[in-house]
Amino acid sequence: MDMRGNGNRRGKWLQIVALLGMAAALWGCGNGGDAASTATGSASQSSTAVSKSAFVSLVPSGDGGLIIQGNNMNGVAGIALTINYDSSVLAAPTVTQGGLVAGSVMATNTQYAGTIKLAIVSNTALSGNGEIAAVSFATVNGTGNASLASVELIDGSGAAVP
């Protein structure tokens, strides 16, 4: 009996379960607390969340926006992250999918001022470095603070990437 088909279905099932879990976390957890008390970085500085192999950076784009950069993303098939920003300076964020995750399913939640939640799941593992997403703000009144509050990376089987 050929088990490859079952393995592929199992992998797809795990990816769907992971996406549903990320989506539940994305929309079911409110705004994640008081953004003013948890924002620690600055839009003029990089903020990085690091694992042993892959990591995500938050880099200013120069126009008041942010680039979410993925580095050494080999084997990563799912990303869930939260960005906190200073809502007294930055408002109405828009998130655009980047080239590194082109073709992936992306869900965002910008409903709560001061917080952006993002979840991405891919059918195939990502590879290398690149832009995960770009964040622009409709209102930029000076230099605002922004930081990565949390980053979770998973592989194709739904296991955490160390």
mmCIF file of C-alpha atoms in Angstrom:
data_model
loop_
_atom_site.group_PDB
_atom_site.id
_atom_site.type_symbol
_atom_site.label_atom_id
_atom_site.label_comp_id
_atom_site.label_asym_id
_atom_site.label_seq_id
_atom_site.Cartn_x
_atom_site.Cartn_y
_atom_site.Cartn_z
ATOM 1 C CA MET A 1 0.000 0.000 0.000
ATOM 2 C CA ASP A 2 1.354 3.449 -0.957
ATOM 3 C CA MET A 3 1.304 5.727 2.125
ATOM 4 C CA ARG A 4 2.551 8.870 0.390
ATOM 5 C CA GLY A 5 -0.971 10.081 -0.287
ATOM 6 C CA ASN A 6 -1.899 9.711 3.394
ATOM 7 C CA GLY A 7 1.256 11.589 4.415
ATOM 8 C CA ASN A 8 0.428 14.450 2.051
ATOM 9 C CA ARG A 9 -3.142 14.581 3.354
ATOM 10 C CA ARG A 10 -1.863 14.499 6.931
ATOM 11 C CA GLY A 11 0.532 17.387 6.207
ATOM 12 C CA LYS A 12 -2.242 19.436 4.588
ATOM 13 C CA TRP A 13 -4.555 18.638 7.513
ATOM 14 C CA LEU A 14 -1.916 19.795 10.001
ATOM 15 C CA GLN A 15 -1.443 23.015 8.041
ATOM 16 C CA ILE A 16 -5.204 23.643 8.074
ATOM 17 C CA VAL A 17 -5.360 22.966 11.821
ATOM 18 C CA ALA A 18 -2.387 25.283 12.363
ATOM 19 C CA LEU A 19 -4.076 28.035 10.313
ATOM 20 C CA LEU A 20 -7.298 27.662 12.273
ATOM 21 C CA GLY A 21 -5.352 27.841 15.519
ATOM 22 C CA MET A 22 -3.519 30.948 14.340
ATOM 23 C CA ALA A 23 -6.759 32.531 13.161
ATOM 24 C CA ALA A 24 -8.414 31.778 16.515
ATOM 25 C CA ALA A 25 -5.505 33.376 18.318
ATOM 26 C CA LEU A 26 -5.554 36.290 15.899
ATOM 27 C CA TRP A 27 -9.203 37.188 16.379
ATOM 28 C CA GLY A 28 -10.108 35.594 19.678
ATOM 29 C CA CYS A 29 -7.630 37.267 21.986
ATOM 30 C CA GLY A 30 -8.734 40.892 21.994
ATOM 31 C CA ASN A 31 -6.143 43.560 21.573
ATOM 32 C CA GLY A 32 -3.447 41.851 23.626
ATOM 33 C CA GLY A 33 -3.372 44.436 26.388
ATOM 34 C CA ASP A 34 -2.403 48.040 26.620
ATOM 35 C CA ALA A 35 -0.246 48.752 23.595
ATOM 36 C CA ALA A 36 1.183 51.907 25.127
ATOM 37 C CA SER A 37 2.725 49.914 27.980
ATOM 38 C CA THR A 38 4.087 47.100 25.802
ATOM 39 C CA ALA A 39 5.585 48.957 22.819
ATOM 40 C CA THR A 40 9.332 48.995 23.396
ATOM 41 C CA GLY A 41 10.986 49.531 20.024
ATOM 42 C CA SER A 42 11.043 52.537 17.772
ATOM 43 C CA ALA A 43 10.014 52.788 14.154
ATOM 44 C CA SER A 44 13.461 54.297 13.627
ATOM 45 C CA GLN A 45 15.137 51.151 15.031
ATOM 46 C CA SER A 46 14.980 47.474 14.067
ATOM 47 C CA SER A 47 13.191 45.043 16.357
ATOM 48 C CA THR A 48 13.958 41.335 16.090
ATOM 49 C CA ALA A 49 12.491 38.128 17.489
ATOM 50 C CA VAL A 50 15.016 35.311 17.158
ATOM 51 C CA SER A 51 14.794 31.517 17.104
ATOM 52 C CA LYS A 52 17.758 29.162 16.676
ATOM 53 C CA SER A 53 17.540 29.154 12.901
ATOM 54 C CA ALA A 54 14.860 31.413 11.454
ATOM 55 C CA PHE A 55 14.065 34.918 12.653
ATOM 56 C CA VAL A 56 11.780 37.817 11.870
ATOM 57 C CA SER A 57 12.800 41.491 11.905
ATOM 58 C CA LEU A 58 10.693 44.634 11.973
ATOM 59 C CA VAL A 59 12.443 47.299 9.892
ATOM 60 C CA PRO A 60 11.342 50.900 9.201
ATOM 61 C CA SER A 61 10.511 51.476 5.536
ATOM 62 C CA GLY A 62 11.470 55.155 5.543
ATOM 63 C CA ASP A 63 7.976 56.493 4.879
ATOM 64 C CA GLY A 64 6.614 55.906 8.381
ATOM 65 C CA GLY A 65 5.780 52.310 7.512
ATOM 66 C CA LEU A 66 7.346 49.002 8.458
ATOM 67 C CA ILE A 67 8.747 45.976 6.662
ATOM 68 C CA ILE A 68 8.348 42.576 8.302
ATOM 69 C CA GLN A 69 11.483 40.749 7.145
ATOM 70 C CA GLY A 70 11.987 36.977 7.303
ATOM 71 C CA ASN A 71 15.535 35.660 7.580
ATOM 72 C CA ASN A 72 16.743 32.072 7.158
ATOM 73 C CA MET A 73 13.119 30.921 6.853
ATOM 74 C CA ASN A 74 14.092 27.483 5.490
ATOM 75 C CA GLY A 75 11.422 24.962 6.499
ATOM 76 C CA VAL A 76 8.984 27.511 7.942
ATOM 77 C CA ALA A 77 5.405 26.934 6.736
ATOM 78 C CA GLY A 78 3.463 29.080 9.222
ATOM 79 C CA ILE A 79 3.978 32.436 10.910
ATOM 80 C CA ALA A 80 1.936 34.130 13.626
ATOM 81 C CA LEU A 81 3.060 37.478 14.963
ATOM 82 C CA THR A 82 1.879 40.512 16.865
ATOM 83 C CA ILE A 83 3.185 44.042 16.403
ATOM 84 C CA ASN A 84 2.508 46.778 18.943
ATOM 85 C CA TYR A 85 2.700 50.396 17.790
ATOM 86 C CA ASP A 86 2.163 53.847 19.268
ATOM 87 C CA SER A 87 -1.428 54.643 18.278
ATOM 88 C CA SER A 88 -1.069 58.295 19.331
ATOM 89 C CA VAL A 89 1.361 58.766 16.407
ATOM 90 C CA LEU A 90 0.459 55.996 13.934
ATOM 91 C CA ALA A 91 -3.079 55.116 12.853
ATOM 92 C CA ALA A 92 -5.105 52.983 10.435
ATOM 93 C CA PRO A 93 -2.516 50.348 9.446
ATOM 94 C CA THR A 94 -2.744 48.418 6.195
ATOM 95 C CA VAL A 95 -0.810 45.154 5.774
ATOM 96 C CA THR A 96 0.311 43.956 2.333
ATOM 97 C CA GLN A 97 1.659 40.460 1.681
ATOM 98 C CA GLY A 98 5.351 40.310 0.783
ATOM 99 C CA GLY A 99 7.190 38.311 -1.851
ATOM 100 C CA LEU A 100 8.664 35.713 0.536
ATOM 101 C CA VAL A 101 5.170 34.423 1.335
ATOM 102 C CA ALA A 102 3.559 34.938 -2.095
ATOM 103 C CA GLY A 103 0.854 32.328 -2.642
ATOM 104 C CA SER A 104 0.396 31.708 1.081
ATOM 105 C CA VAL A 105 -2.816 32.270 3.002
ATOM 106 C CA MET A 106 -2.557 35.473 5.047
ATOM 107 C CA ALA A 107 -4.955 36.799 7.670
ATOM 108 C CA THR A 108 -4.559 40.119 9.481
ATOM 109 C CA ASN A 109 -6.320 41.866 12.324
ATOM 110 C CA THR A 110 -5.846 45.618 12.651
ATOM 111 C CA GLN A 111 -9.136 46.185 14.479
ATOM 112 C CA TYR A 112 -7.558 47.343 17.753
ATOM 113 C CA ALA A 113 -5.534 50.562 17.758
ATOM 114 C CA GLY A 114 -1.949 49.888 18.781
ATOM 115 C CA THR A 115 -1.906 46.226 17.726
ATOM 116 C CA ILE A 116 -1.477 44.350 14.451
ATOM 117 C CA LYS A 117 -1.905 40.571 14.390
ATOM 118 C CA LEU A 118 -0.787 38.570 11.373
ATOM 119 C CA ALA A 119 -1.019 34.856 10.525
ATOM 120 C CA ILE A 120 0.397 33.177 7.429
ATOM 121 C CA VAL A 121 0.291 29.521 6.334
ATOM 122 C CA SER A 122 1.934 28.101 3.220
ATOM 123 C CA ASN A 123 1.348 24.781 1.426
ATOM 124 C CA THR A 124 5.088 24.525 0.922
ATOM 125 C CA ALA A 125 7.929 25.438 3.237
ATOM 126 C CA LEU A 126 9.461 28.858 2.797
ATOM 127 C CA SER A 127 13.091 29.229 1.848
ATOM 128 C CA GLY A 128 15.671 31.936 2.399
ATOM 129 C CA ASN A 129 15.211 35.601 3.220
ATOM 130 C CA GLY A 130 12.668 38.179 2.121
ATOM 131 C CA GLU A 131 9.758 40.435 2.846
ATOM 132 C CA ILE A 132 6.931 38.762 4.744
ATOM 133 C CA ALA A 133 4.710 41.844 4.685
ATOM 134 C CA ALA A 134 4.709 45.626 4.521
ATOM 135 C CA VAL A 135 2.758 47.783 6.949
ATOM 136 C CA SER A 136 1.695 51.291 6.016
ATOM 137 C CA PHE A 137 -0.207 53.760 8.165
ATOM 138 C CA ALA A 138 -2.851 56.200 6.905
ATOM 139 C CA THR A 139 -1.769 58.701 9.567
ATOM 140 C CA VAL A 140 1.834 59.296 10.633
ATOM 141 C CA ASN A 141 2.297 62.195 13.065
ATOM 142 C CA GLY A 142 6.009 62.031 13.876
ATOM 143 C CA THR A 143 8.192 59.083 14.805
ATOM 144 C CA GLY A 144 6.157 56.343 16.402
ATOM 145 C CA ASN A 145 7.270 53.349 18.398
ATOM 146 C CA ALA A 146 6.702 49.855 17.021
ATOM 147 C CA SER A 147 7.891 46.459 18.194
ATOM 148 C CA LEU A 148 7.411 42.753 17.644
ATOM 149 C CA ALA A 149 5.453 41.628 20.697
ATOM 150 C CA SER A 150 5.442 37.944 19.688
ATOM 151 C CA VAL A 151 6.513 35.675 16.833
ATOM 152 C CA GLU A 152 5.648 32.004 16.359
ATOM 153 C CA LEU A 153 7.068 29.959 13.500
ATOM 154 C CA ILE A 154 5.930 26.429 12.575
ATOM 155 C CA ASP A 155 7.099 23.862 10.066
ATOM 156 C CA GLY A 156 4.956 21.864 7.618
ATOM 157 C CA SER A 157 3.975 19.336 10.287
ATOM 158 C CA GLY A 158 2.790 22.027 12.694
ATOM 159 C CA ALA A 159 5.801 21.783 15.017
ATOM 160 C CA ALA A 160 7.440 24.923 16.396
ATOM 161 C CA VAL A 161 10.569 26.008 14.553
ATOM 162 C CA PRO A 162 13.284 26.433 17.215
#
